[in-house]
Amino acid sequence: MIVLGIESSCDETGVAIASTSNGLIAHALHSQISMHKEYGGVVPELASRDHIRRILPLTEQVLIESGLQKEDIGAIAYTAGPGLAGALLAGSSVAKSIAWSLQVPAIPVHHLEGHLLSPLMDSPAPEFPFVALLVSGGHTQLMQVNDVGNYKILGETLDDAAGEAFDKTAMLLGLGYPGGPALSRLAQKGNSRGINLPRPMLHSKDLDFSFSGLKTAVLTINKKMADETLNSGNIEQRKADLAAATEQAIGDILIAKSIKAMRQTGMKTLVVAGGVGANSYLRKNIKEQVKLINGEVYFPPLEFCTDNGAMIAFAAVQRINKNLINWADLSDSFSIKPRWNLTDICTFNNATI
Ligand code: KG4
Ligand code: ZN
C-alpha cells in the first residue's frame, strides 16, 4: 500500500510518500523558521495558516518526485498529536479532505512514534529491542522499545525538555529562535574550561532528568562573566564559552542516563531520535561512550532528526505492516490530540490507532 504522510504539529510542514513494501519513496519539507524568526519563537496562529498554504503544493511535489498518481495512494497518515492545536487541526483537516476525496482511510499518527521509529529509515537499521533516547523540543524520555507499538517509559524529564533547555539558554544569550542549532553553532567557537555548570540528577539512581535549574545557573554565570568582561570587550567569546559549557552539560546528562538505561535493561542497542539528536556534541560523544560498553548507537539520517513528513508516513507503514491499525474504527471527525501520551498507543494496553 502507498501512504501519503502529513506532518504539521509545530513549525515545519512535511509531506512524504512511503510504501508498505519499500519504505520511504519521496519527501518534501517547508520550514517556517524565517516566518517566526522576527517574533523570537513560534506564533501558533501564523503556523496554522502557513501549514494550510503549504500542504497541497508539497503533496504535488512528492507525487511528481515519486512518479506516482494520486489514485495510487491507499491511505493518508497525518500527525494527530501531540503538538499545537491549530497546527494539528490544519494538517488533520487537509488529510481528512484528501482521504475523503480519494475514498481512502485517514490514519492518525503519534508524532513521537514518528520520531522514535525514524532511525529505522536508515540503513543499516537497528533491530528490536532497543533503548531509545527521545529528545525533542517538548519531550525528553528514555524508552524501552520492544517492537512497533510496544514501548515502556524508563525515565523522563521532571520539568523542561532537553530541547527547551537549549532554546531557553539560547534566548538568555540573545541567540533568538530556533535556539538549539544557534547555540550549538556558537558553542563550536567556545571553550567551556573553567565554567562549572550543574548537571542535575546526573547521579540519581533513576532514569529521570531535570533541566530547569540549568537556565538559572546559566543566567547567574552569564551575569558574573558579563561583569568580569565589562571592560575587556570580550563579550562574544564569553557567550561562546557559555554556549559550549551548556551544550556539554545537557549532552553529558543525556549520555550518562542513556548508558545507565542500557546497563539496567542489558540492551546493547541505543537509538537517539528527535530534534536534539541533531546536536553534534551529543552525536560524537554518545557514540564514543556507547562503544566503551560494546554497544551500538543509531540516529535517524540528519535531515530526519527534526520534524518531517517522512517519519509520519513511515510510522504509519510500520503500523500497517504489523497489523496495528484498526481499519474499521478510524474516525471521520477532525479529531486531534494536542496532549497525547505515547503509552496510550501501546500494544500491551490493547491499543490500536
Ligand atoms: O523534534 P523537533 O524538531 O520538534 C519537536 O517535536 O519538538 O525538536 C526541536 C528541538 C528544538 O528545541 C531545537 O532547539 C532542538 O530540537 N534542536 C537542537 C538542534 N537542532 C534542533 N538542539 C541542539 N542542537 C541542535 N543541532
Ligand atoms: Zn518533533
Short mmCIF file of C-alpha atoms and ligand atoms in Angstrom, two decimals:
data_model
loop_
_atom_site.label_atom_id
_atom_site.label_comp_id
_atom_site.label_asym_id
_atom_site.label_seq_id
_atom_site.Cartn_x
_atom_site.Cartn_y
_atom_site.Cartn_z
CA MET A 1 0.00 0.00 0.00
CA ILE A 2 1.14 3.56 -0.78
CA VAL A 3 0.76 6.00 2.13
CA LEU A 4 0.85 9.79 1.96
CA GLY A 5 2.09 11.25 5.27
CA ILE A 6 1.47 14.79 6.53
CA GLU A 7 3.28 16.44 9.47
CA SER A 8 2.07 19.79 10.83
CA SER A 9 2.45 19.66 14.62
CA CYS A 10 4.62 22.75 15.02
CA ASP A 11 6.71 24.90 12.67
CA GLU A 12 7.59 22.50 9.83
CA THR A 13 5.22 21.34 7.14
CA GLY A 14 6.30 17.91 5.94
CA VAL A 15 4.75 15.67 3.32
CA ALA A 16 6.04 12.27 2.24
CA ILE A 17 5.15 9.09 0.42
CA ALA A 18 6.08 5.65 1.75
CA SER A 19 5.05 2.16 0.78
CA THR A 20 4.46 -0.93 2.91
CA SER A 21 6.86 -2.90 0.73
CA ASN A 22 9.67 -0.40 0.05
CA GLY A 23 9.59 2.17 2.89
CA LEU A 24 10.20 5.83 2.14
CA ILE A 25 9.75 6.86 -1.51
CA ALA A 26 9.74 10.69 -1.55
CA HIS A 27 9.52 13.56 0.91
CA ALA A 28 9.34 17.35 0.95
CA LEU A 29 9.63 19.88 3.76
CA HIS A 30 8.87 23.54 4.28
CA SER A 31 10.38 25.17 7.36
CA GLN A 32 8.61 28.19 8.85
CA ILE A 33 11.75 29.42 10.60
CA SER A 34 12.12 32.61 8.57
CA MET A 35 8.46 33.49 9.26
CA HIS A 36 8.64 33.05 13.05
CA LYS A 37 12.18 34.42 13.46
CA GLU A 38 11.23 38.06 13.87
CA TYR A 39 8.91 37.14 16.76
CA GLY A 40 11.61 35.17 18.63
CA GLY A 41 9.52 31.97 18.68
CA VAL A 42 6.69 30.06 17.05
CA VAL A 43 3.46 32.08 16.65
CA PRO A 44 0.77 29.36 16.66
CA GLU A 45 -1.77 31.24 14.52
CA LEU A 46 0.81 32.02 11.83
CA ALA A 47 1.97 28.39 11.94
CA SER A 48 -1.55 27.06 11.31
CA ARG A 49 -2.19 29.43 8.41
CA ASP A 50 1.11 28.58 6.79
CA HIS A 51 0.53 24.81 7.08
CA ILE A 52 -2.74 25.27 5.16
CA ARG A 53 -0.90 27.14 2.40
CA ARG A 54 1.92 24.58 2.10
CA ILE A 55 0.42 21.10 2.36
CA LEU A 56 -1.12 20.82 -1.12
CA PRO A 57 1.89 22.22 -3.06
CA LEU A 58 4.19 19.88 -1.09
CA THR A 59 1.84 16.99 -1.85
CA GLU A 60 2.05 17.75 -5.56
CA GLN A 61 5.84 17.94 -5.25
CA VAL A 62 6.16 14.47 -3.66
CA LEU A 63 3.76 12.97 -6.19
CA ILE A 64 5.91 14.31 -9.04
CA GLU A 65 9.13 13.15 -7.35
CA SER A 66 7.74 9.67 -6.74
CA GLY A 67 6.33 9.31 -10.26
CA LEU A 68 3.03 8.21 -8.68
CA GLN A 69 -0.51 9.42 -9.31
CA LYS A 70 -2.90 10.45 -6.56
CA GLU A 71 -5.03 7.42 -7.45
CA ASP A 72 -2.12 5.21 -6.31
CA ILE A 73 -2.48 6.42 -2.73
CA GLY A 74 -4.07 3.84 -0.43
CA ALA A 75 -4.16 5.82 2.85
CA ILE A 76 -3.39 9.25 4.26
CA ALA A 77 -1.37 9.39 7.50
CA TYR A 78 -1.33 12.61 9.49
CA THR A 79 0.08 13.80 12.81
CA ALA A 80 -2.86 13.81 15.24
CA GLY A 81 -0.77 14.89 18.26
CA PRO A 82 0.93 15.92 20.40
CA GLY A 83 1.53 19.47 19.18
CA LEU A 84 -0.03 22.89 18.68
CA ALA A 85 -3.81 22.51 18.42
CA GLY A 86 -4.31 24.86 15.46
CA ALA A 87 -1.35 23.45 13.55
CA LEU A 88 -2.56 19.87 14.12
CA LEU A 89 -6.06 20.84 13.04
CA ALA A 90 -4.72 22.31 9.79
CA GLY A 91 -2.93 19.05 8.92
CA SER A 92 -5.74 16.81 10.05
CA SER A 93 -8.42 18.68 8.10
CA VAL A 94 -6.40 18.68 4.88
CA ALA A 95 -5.52 14.99 5.41
CA LYS A 96 -9.17 14.04 6.01
CA SER A 97 -10.31 16.06 3.00
CA ILE A 98 -7.80 14.37 0.69
CA ALA A 99 -8.76 10.99 2.16
CA TRP A 100 -12.44 11.70 1.66
CA SER A 101 -11.97 12.83 -1.94
CA LEU A 102 -9.86 9.77 -2.78
CA GLN A 103 -12.15 7.47 -0.76
CA VAL A 104 -9.23 6.09 1.27
CA PRO A 105 -8.72 5.83 5.07
CA ALA A 106 -7.02 8.54 7.13
CA ILE A 107 -4.64 7.21 9.80
CA PRO A 108 -3.81 9.33 12.88
CA VAL A 109 -0.10 9.10 13.79
CA HIS A 110 1.53 9.89 17.14
CA HIS A 111 4.27 12.45 16.48
CA LEU A 112 6.67 10.86 18.99
CA GLU A 113 6.20 7.43 17.45
CA GLY A 114 7.27 9.07 14.21
CA HIS A 115 10.49 10.29 15.86
CA LEU A 116 11.02 7.01 17.66
CA LEU A 117 10.85 4.85 14.54
CA SER A 118 12.71 7.30 12.29
CA PRO A 119 16.15 5.63 12.74
CA LEU A 120 14.63 2.55 11.08
CA MET A 121 14.52 4.54 7.83
CA ASP A 122 18.31 4.40 7.65
CA SER A 123 20.43 1.51 6.51
CA PRO A 124 21.58 -0.46 8.43
CA ALA A 125 18.53 -0.10 10.65
CA PRO A 126 18.58 -1.02 14.35
CA GLU A 127 16.89 -4.25 15.33
CA PHE A 128 14.29 -4.55 18.10
CA PRO A 129 14.51 -4.45 21.07
CA PHE A 130 16.45 -1.27 21.83
CA VAL A 131 16.70 1.63 24.26
CA ALA A 132 15.57 4.93 22.76
CA LEU A 133 16.54 8.40 23.87
CA LEU A 134 13.81 10.67 22.58
CA VAL A 135 14.91 14.30 22.80
CA SER A 136 12.79 16.98 21.20
CA GLY A 137 11.54 20.48 21.96
CA GLY A 138 8.73 19.22 24.17
CA HIS A 139 9.85 15.76 25.32
CA THR A 140 12.82 14.03 26.91
CA GLN A 141 12.25 10.35 27.53
CA LEU A 142 14.21 7.13 27.76
CA MET A 143 12.23 4.23 26.44
CA GLN A 144 12.49 0.51 26.08
CA VAL A 145 11.29 -0.22 22.56
CA ASN A 146 10.41 -3.90 22.21
CA ASP A 147 8.66 -3.62 18.86
CA VAL A 148 6.47 -1.22 16.89
CA GLY A 149 3.79 -0.07 19.35
CA ASN A 150 5.43 -1.79 22.33
CA TYR A 151 7.07 0.94 24.38
CA LYS A 152 7.91 1.18 28.06
CA ILE A 153 8.97 4.51 29.52
CA LEU A 154 12.13 4.05 31.60
CA GLY A 155 12.57 7.67 32.59
CA GLU A 156 11.61 11.19 31.59
CA THR A 157 12.15 14.82 32.41
CA LEU A 158 10.54 16.14 35.55
CA ASP A 159 10.45 19.69 34.18
CA ASP A 160 11.94 21.16 30.97
CA ALA A 161 12.73 19.07 27.91
CA ALA A 162 16.32 18.99 26.63
CA GLY A 163 15.33 21.00 23.53
CA GLU A 164 13.62 23.53 25.76
CA ALA A 165 16.83 23.85 27.81
CA PHE A 166 18.74 24.58 24.58
CA ASP A 167 16.08 27.05 23.42
CA LYS A 168 15.75 28.91 26.73
CA THR A 169 19.52 29.20 27.20
CA ALA A 170 19.86 30.44 23.63
CA MET A 171 17.21 33.04 24.39
CA LEU A 172 19.15 34.17 27.50
CA LEU A 173 22.26 34.57 25.38
CA GLY A 174 20.31 36.60 22.84
CA LEU A 175 20.61 34.00 20.09
CA GLY A 176 16.93 34.11 19.11
CA TYR A 177 14.91 31.32 17.51
CA PRO A 178 15.49 28.50 16.73
CA GLY A 179 17.72 28.31 19.79
CA GLY A 180 19.22 24.80 19.74
CA PRO A 181 21.05 24.96 16.40
CA ALA A 182 22.19 28.57 17.08
CA LEU A 183 23.59 27.66 20.49
CA SER A 184 25.34 24.64 19.05
CA ARG A 185 26.91 26.72 16.26
CA LEU A 186 28.17 29.28 18.76
CA ALA A 187 29.49 26.53 21.03
CA GLN A 188 31.95 25.50 18.27
CA LYS A 189 33.81 28.77 18.85
CA GLY A 190 33.76 28.45 22.64
CA ASN A 191 35.79 26.79 25.35
CA SER A 192 33.97 25.50 28.41
CA ARG A 193 37.10 25.31 30.57
CA GLY A 194 36.60 26.89 33.98
CA ILE A 195 32.80 27.16 33.64
CA ASN A 196 31.16 24.79 36.06
CA LEU A 197 27.52 24.29 35.20
CA PRO A 198 25.45 21.87 37.29
CA ARG A 199 24.45 18.50 35.84
CA PRO A 200 21.16 17.96 37.71
CA MET A 201 20.23 14.37 38.60
CA LEU A 202 23.35 13.03 36.90
CA HIS A 203 23.95 10.58 39.73
CA SER A 204 20.36 9.88 40.75
CA LYS A 205 19.51 6.17 40.75
CA ASP A 206 16.51 6.58 38.44
CA LEU A 207 16.48 7.41 34.74
CA ASP A 208 14.69 10.74 35.09
CA PHE A 209 16.04 14.13 34.03
CA SER A 210 15.78 17.71 35.23
CA PHE A 211 16.88 20.68 33.14
CA SER A 212 15.03 23.62 34.64
CA GLY A 213 17.86 24.56 37.03
CA LEU A 214 20.33 24.82 34.19
CA LYS A 215 18.98 28.04 32.73
CA THR A 216 19.08 29.74 36.15
CA ALA A 217 22.72 28.67 36.51
CA VAL A 218 23.47 30.00 33.01
CA LEU A 219 21.74 33.26 33.88
CA THR A 220 23.83 33.68 37.05
CA ILE A 221 27.12 32.76 35.39
CA ASN A 222 26.33 34.94 32.39
CA LYS A 223 25.81 37.92 34.66
CA LYS A 224 29.02 37.19 36.61
CA MET A 225 31.03 36.78 33.41
CA ALA A 226 29.46 39.91 31.93
CA ASP A 227 30.62 41.93 34.96
CA GLU A 228 34.10 40.44 34.69
CA THR A 229 34.40 41.10 30.97
CA LEU A 230 32.80 44.54 31.14
CA ASN A 231 35.98 46.34 30.24
CA SER A 232 37.74 43.65 28.28
CA GLY A 233 35.34 43.82 25.32
CA ASN A 234 35.34 40.05 25.05
CA ILE A 235 31.59 39.60 25.25
CA GLU A 236 31.25 37.43 22.14
CA GLN A 237 33.88 34.99 23.40
CA ARG A 238 32.15 34.84 26.80
CA LYS A 239 28.87 33.91 25.13
CA ALA A 240 30.57 31.25 23.03
CA ASP A 241 32.25 29.76 26.11
CA LEU A 242 28.95 29.64 27.96
CA ALA A 243 27.25 28.08 24.93
CA ALA A 244 29.93 25.36 24.87
CA ALA A 245 29.51 24.72 28.62
CA THR A 246 25.71 24.50 28.27
CA GLU A 247 25.86 22.14 25.31
CA GLN A 248 28.24 19.89 27.23
CA ALA A 249 26.16 19.94 30.42
CA ILE A 250 22.98 18.95 28.57
CA GLY A 251 24.82 16.41 26.42
CA ASP A 252 26.63 14.81 29.37
CA ILE A 253 23.39 14.28 31.29
CA LEU A 254 21.69 12.73 28.24
CA ILE A 255 24.65 10.46 27.59
CA ALA A 256 25.08 9.31 31.21
CA LYS A 257 21.40 8.44 31.58
CA SER A 258 21.29 6.62 28.24
CA ILE A 259 24.26 4.47 29.24
CA LYS A 260 22.60 3.79 32.61
CA ALA A 261 19.41 2.73 30.80
CA MET A 262 21.41 0.35 28.59
CA ARG A 263 23.11 -1.16 31.64
CA GLN A 264 19.83 -1.50 33.55
CA THR A 265 17.98 -3.18 30.68
CA GLY A 266 21.00 -5.16 29.48
CA MET A 267 20.37 -3.88 25.95
CA LYS A 268 23.25 -3.19 23.61
CA THR A 269 21.44 -1.02 21.09
CA LEU A 270 20.63 2.64 21.61
CA VAL A 271 18.58 4.81 19.29
CA VAL A 272 18.66 8.61 19.54
CA ALA A 273 15.71 10.45 18.00
CA GLY A 274 14.14 13.93 18.00
CA GLY A 275 15.48 17.39 17.19
CA VAL A 276 18.24 17.42 19.82
CA GLY A 277 19.58 14.26 18.17
CA ALA A 278 20.97 16.62 15.50
CA ASN A 279 23.37 18.08 18.09
CA SER A 280 26.96 17.37 17.08
CA TYR A 281 28.39 17.21 20.63
CA LEU A 282 25.74 14.67 21.63
CA ARG A 283 26.22 12.60 18.47
CA LYS A 284 30.01 12.44 18.75
CA ASN A 285 30.22 11.73 22.47
CA ILE A 286 27.35 9.30 22.78
CA LYS A 287 28.93 7.20 20.01
CA GLU A 288 32.20 7.04 21.98
CA GLN A 289 30.53 6.20 25.29
CA VAL A 290 28.29 3.51 23.81
CA LYS A 291 31.31 1.95 22.12
CA LEU A 292 33.02 1.67 25.51
CA ILE A 293 30.26 -0.68 26.69
CA ASN A 294 30.38 -2.62 23.40
CA GLY A 295 27.05 -1.25 22.29
CA GLU A 296 25.82 0.36 19.10
CA VAL A 297 24.06 3.67 18.62
CA TYR A 298 21.74 4.59 15.73
CA PHE A 299 20.44 8.00 14.67
CA PRO A 300 17.94 8.93 12.01
CA PRO A 301 19.52 10.46 8.92
CA LEU A 302 20.36 14.07 9.97
CA GLU A 303 17.55 15.60 7.87
CA PHE A 304 15.01 13.43 9.72
CA CYS A 305 16.13 14.35 13.27
CA THR A 306 13.90 17.41 13.36
CA ASP A 307 10.22 17.34 12.36
CA ASN A 308 9.43 15.97 8.90
CA GLY A 309 6.72 14.18 6.96
CA ALA A 310 8.86 11.13 6.15
CA MET A 311 8.70 9.85 9.73
CA ILE A 312 4.89 10.17 9.75
CA ALA A 313 4.39 8.22 6.51
CA PHE A 314 6.99 5.70 7.71
CA ALA A 315 5.41 5.20 11.16
CA ALA A 316 2.03 4.55 9.53
CA VAL A 317 3.62 2.00 7.20
CA GLN A 318 5.25 0.24 10.17
CA ARG A 319 1.90 0.03 11.94
CA ILE A 320 0.15 -1.27 8.82
CA ASN A 321 2.84 -3.93 8.36
CA LYS A 322 2.46 -5.07 11.98
CA ASN A 323 -1.35 -5.17 11.76
CA LEU A 324 -1.72 -2.44 14.34
CA ILE A 325 -4.33 -0.36 12.55
CA ASN A 326 -7.96 -0.84 13.46
CA TRP A 327 -9.30 0.00 9.98
CA ALA A 328 -12.95 -0.35 10.99
CA ASP A 329 -12.57 2.15 13.77
CA LEU A 330 -10.83 5.08 12.06
CA SER A 331 -12.80 8.17 12.96
CA ASP A 332 -14.29 10.52 10.37
CA SER A 333 -14.01 13.59 12.61
CA PHE A 334 -11.16 16.10 12.55
CA SER A 335 -10.10 14.79 15.97
CA ILE A 336 -6.66 15.85 17.16
CA LYS A 337 -4.82 15.24 20.42
CA PRO A 338 -2.61 18.21 21.36
CA ARG A 339 -1.69 16.26 24.53
CA TRP A 340 -1.24 12.55 23.95
CA ASN A 341 0.86 10.04 25.89
CA LEU A 342 2.84 7.58 23.84
CA THR A 343 1.83 4.79 26.20
CA ASP A 344 -1.79 5.32 25.09
CA ILE A 345 -0.95 3.68 21.77
CA CYS A 346 0.97 0.71 23.14
CA THR A 347 0.02 -2.81 22.16
CA PHE A 348 0.22 -4.05 25.76
CA ASN A 349 -2.61 -1.61 26.51
CA ASN A 350 -4.52 -3.43 23.75
CA ALA A 351 -4.44 -0.21 21.79
CA THR A 352 -4.58 0.11 18.04
CA ILE A 353 -4.82 3.51 16.38
O1 KG4 B 1 11.87 17.11 17.18
P1 KG4 B 1 11.82 18.58 16.95
O2 KG4 B 1 12.13 19.09 15.58
O3 KG4 B 1 10.42 19.16 17.32
C1 KG4 B 1 9.66 18.72 18.38
O4 KG4 B 1 8.97 17.69 18.22
O5 KG4 B 1 9.77 19.37 19.44
O6 KG4 B 1 12.81 19.23 18.02
C2 KG4 B 1 13.01 20.58 18.10
C3 KG4 B 1 14.03 20.85 19.19
C4 KG4 B 1 14.18 22.35 19.47
O7 KG4 B 1 14.17 22.55 20.88
C5 KG4 B 1 15.54 22.66 18.87
O8 KG4 B 1 16.19 23.74 19.51
C6 KG4 B 1 16.27 21.36 19.08
O9 KG4 B 1 15.31 20.36 18.81
N1 KG4 B 1 17.42 21.22 18.16
C7 KG4 B 1 18.70 21.21 18.56
C8 KG4 B 1 19.50 21.10 17.39
N2 KG4 B 1 18.65 21.04 16.30
C9 KG4 B 1 17.39 21.13 16.81
N3 KG4 B 1 19.24 21.27 19.78
C10 KG4 B 1 20.59 21.23 19.87
N4 KG4 B 1 21.41 21.15 18.80
C11 KG4 B 1 20.92 21.06 17.55
N5 KG4 B 1 21.74 20.97 16.50
ZN ZN B 2 9.12 16.58 16.79
#
